Short mmCIF file of C-alpha atoms in Angstrom, two decimals:
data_model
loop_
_atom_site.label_atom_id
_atom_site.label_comp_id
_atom_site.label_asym_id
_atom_site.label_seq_id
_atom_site.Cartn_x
_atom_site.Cartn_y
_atom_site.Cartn_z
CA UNK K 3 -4.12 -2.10 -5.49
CA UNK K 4 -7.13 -2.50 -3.51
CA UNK K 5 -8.18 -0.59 -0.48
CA UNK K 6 -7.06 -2.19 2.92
CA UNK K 7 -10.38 -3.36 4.97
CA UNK K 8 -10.75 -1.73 8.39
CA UNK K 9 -10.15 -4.23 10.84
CA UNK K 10 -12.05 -3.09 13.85
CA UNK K 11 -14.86 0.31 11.87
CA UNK K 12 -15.96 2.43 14.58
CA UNK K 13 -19.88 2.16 12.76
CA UNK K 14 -19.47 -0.85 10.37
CA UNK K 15 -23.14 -0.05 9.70
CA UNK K 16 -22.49 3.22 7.80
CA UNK K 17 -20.51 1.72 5.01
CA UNK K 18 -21.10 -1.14 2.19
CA UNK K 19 -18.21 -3.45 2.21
CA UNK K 20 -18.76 -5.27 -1.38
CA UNK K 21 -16.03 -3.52 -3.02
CA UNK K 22 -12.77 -1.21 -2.45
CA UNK K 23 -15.49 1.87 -3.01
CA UNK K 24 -16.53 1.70 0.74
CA UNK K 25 -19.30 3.76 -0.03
CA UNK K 26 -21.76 5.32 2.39
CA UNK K 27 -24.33 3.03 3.29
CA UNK K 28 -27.33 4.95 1.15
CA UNK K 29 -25.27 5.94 -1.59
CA UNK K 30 -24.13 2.50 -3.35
CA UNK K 31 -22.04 3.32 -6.56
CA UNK K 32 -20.78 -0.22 -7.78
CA UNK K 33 -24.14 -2.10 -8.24
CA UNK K 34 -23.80 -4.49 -6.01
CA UNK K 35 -26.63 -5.48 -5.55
CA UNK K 36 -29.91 -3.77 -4.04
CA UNK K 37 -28.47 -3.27 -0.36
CA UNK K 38 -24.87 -2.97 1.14
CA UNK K 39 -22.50 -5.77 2.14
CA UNK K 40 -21.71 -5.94 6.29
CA UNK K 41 -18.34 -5.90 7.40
CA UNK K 42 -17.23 -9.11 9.02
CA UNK K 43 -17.00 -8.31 12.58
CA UNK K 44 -21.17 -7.42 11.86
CA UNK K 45 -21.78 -10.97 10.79
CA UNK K 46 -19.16 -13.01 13.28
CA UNK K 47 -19.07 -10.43 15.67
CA UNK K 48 -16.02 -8.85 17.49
CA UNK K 49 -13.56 -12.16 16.87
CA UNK K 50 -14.33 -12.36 13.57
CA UNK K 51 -10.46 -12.51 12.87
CA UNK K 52 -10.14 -15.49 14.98
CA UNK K 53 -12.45 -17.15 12.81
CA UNK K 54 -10.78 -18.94 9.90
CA UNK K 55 -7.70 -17.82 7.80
CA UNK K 56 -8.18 -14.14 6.32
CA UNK K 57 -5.00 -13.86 4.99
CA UNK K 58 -4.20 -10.83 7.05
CA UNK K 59 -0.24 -10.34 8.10
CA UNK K 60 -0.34 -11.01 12.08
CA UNK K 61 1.66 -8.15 13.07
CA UNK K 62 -0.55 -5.69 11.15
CA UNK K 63 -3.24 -7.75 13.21
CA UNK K 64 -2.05 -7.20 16.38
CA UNK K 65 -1.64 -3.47 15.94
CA UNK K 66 -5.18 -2.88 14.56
CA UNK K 67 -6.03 -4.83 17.98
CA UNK K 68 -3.75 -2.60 20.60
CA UNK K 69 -4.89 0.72 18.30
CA UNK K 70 -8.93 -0.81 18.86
CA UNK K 71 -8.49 -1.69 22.56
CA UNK K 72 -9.15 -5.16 22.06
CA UNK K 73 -5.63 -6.75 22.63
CA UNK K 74 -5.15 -10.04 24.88
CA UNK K 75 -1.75 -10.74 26.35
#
């Protein structure tokens, strides 16, 4: 089973997000490519889970929100 994606990374930056490695930026071990993969939220920014269907189960959503500081009610 894979590694679960961090929904809201303190420092996206500081990891490569190709794989379920989520190796340090400077330290790639799966080949993918010459430079890391940014996380999501680096790309779409901070609603990046508002954005399309990820596939991600809404409750586990909401409490990666509350535990980030970014819920809405």
């Amino acid at each position: 089973m894979a590694k679960k994606i961090a929904l809201f990374p303190k420092h996206p930056e500081r990891i490569c997000w190709g794989c379920d490695k989520y190796c340090a930026a400077d330290a790639l071990r799966c080949g993918n490519g010459s430079g890391r993969t940014p996380h999501p939220i680096e790309v779409l920014g901070e609603d990046w889970l508002d954005q399309g269907d990820w596939g991600f189960d809404p409750e586990e959503v909401a409490r990666a929100k509350v535990r980030a500081g970014k819920a809405t009610d």
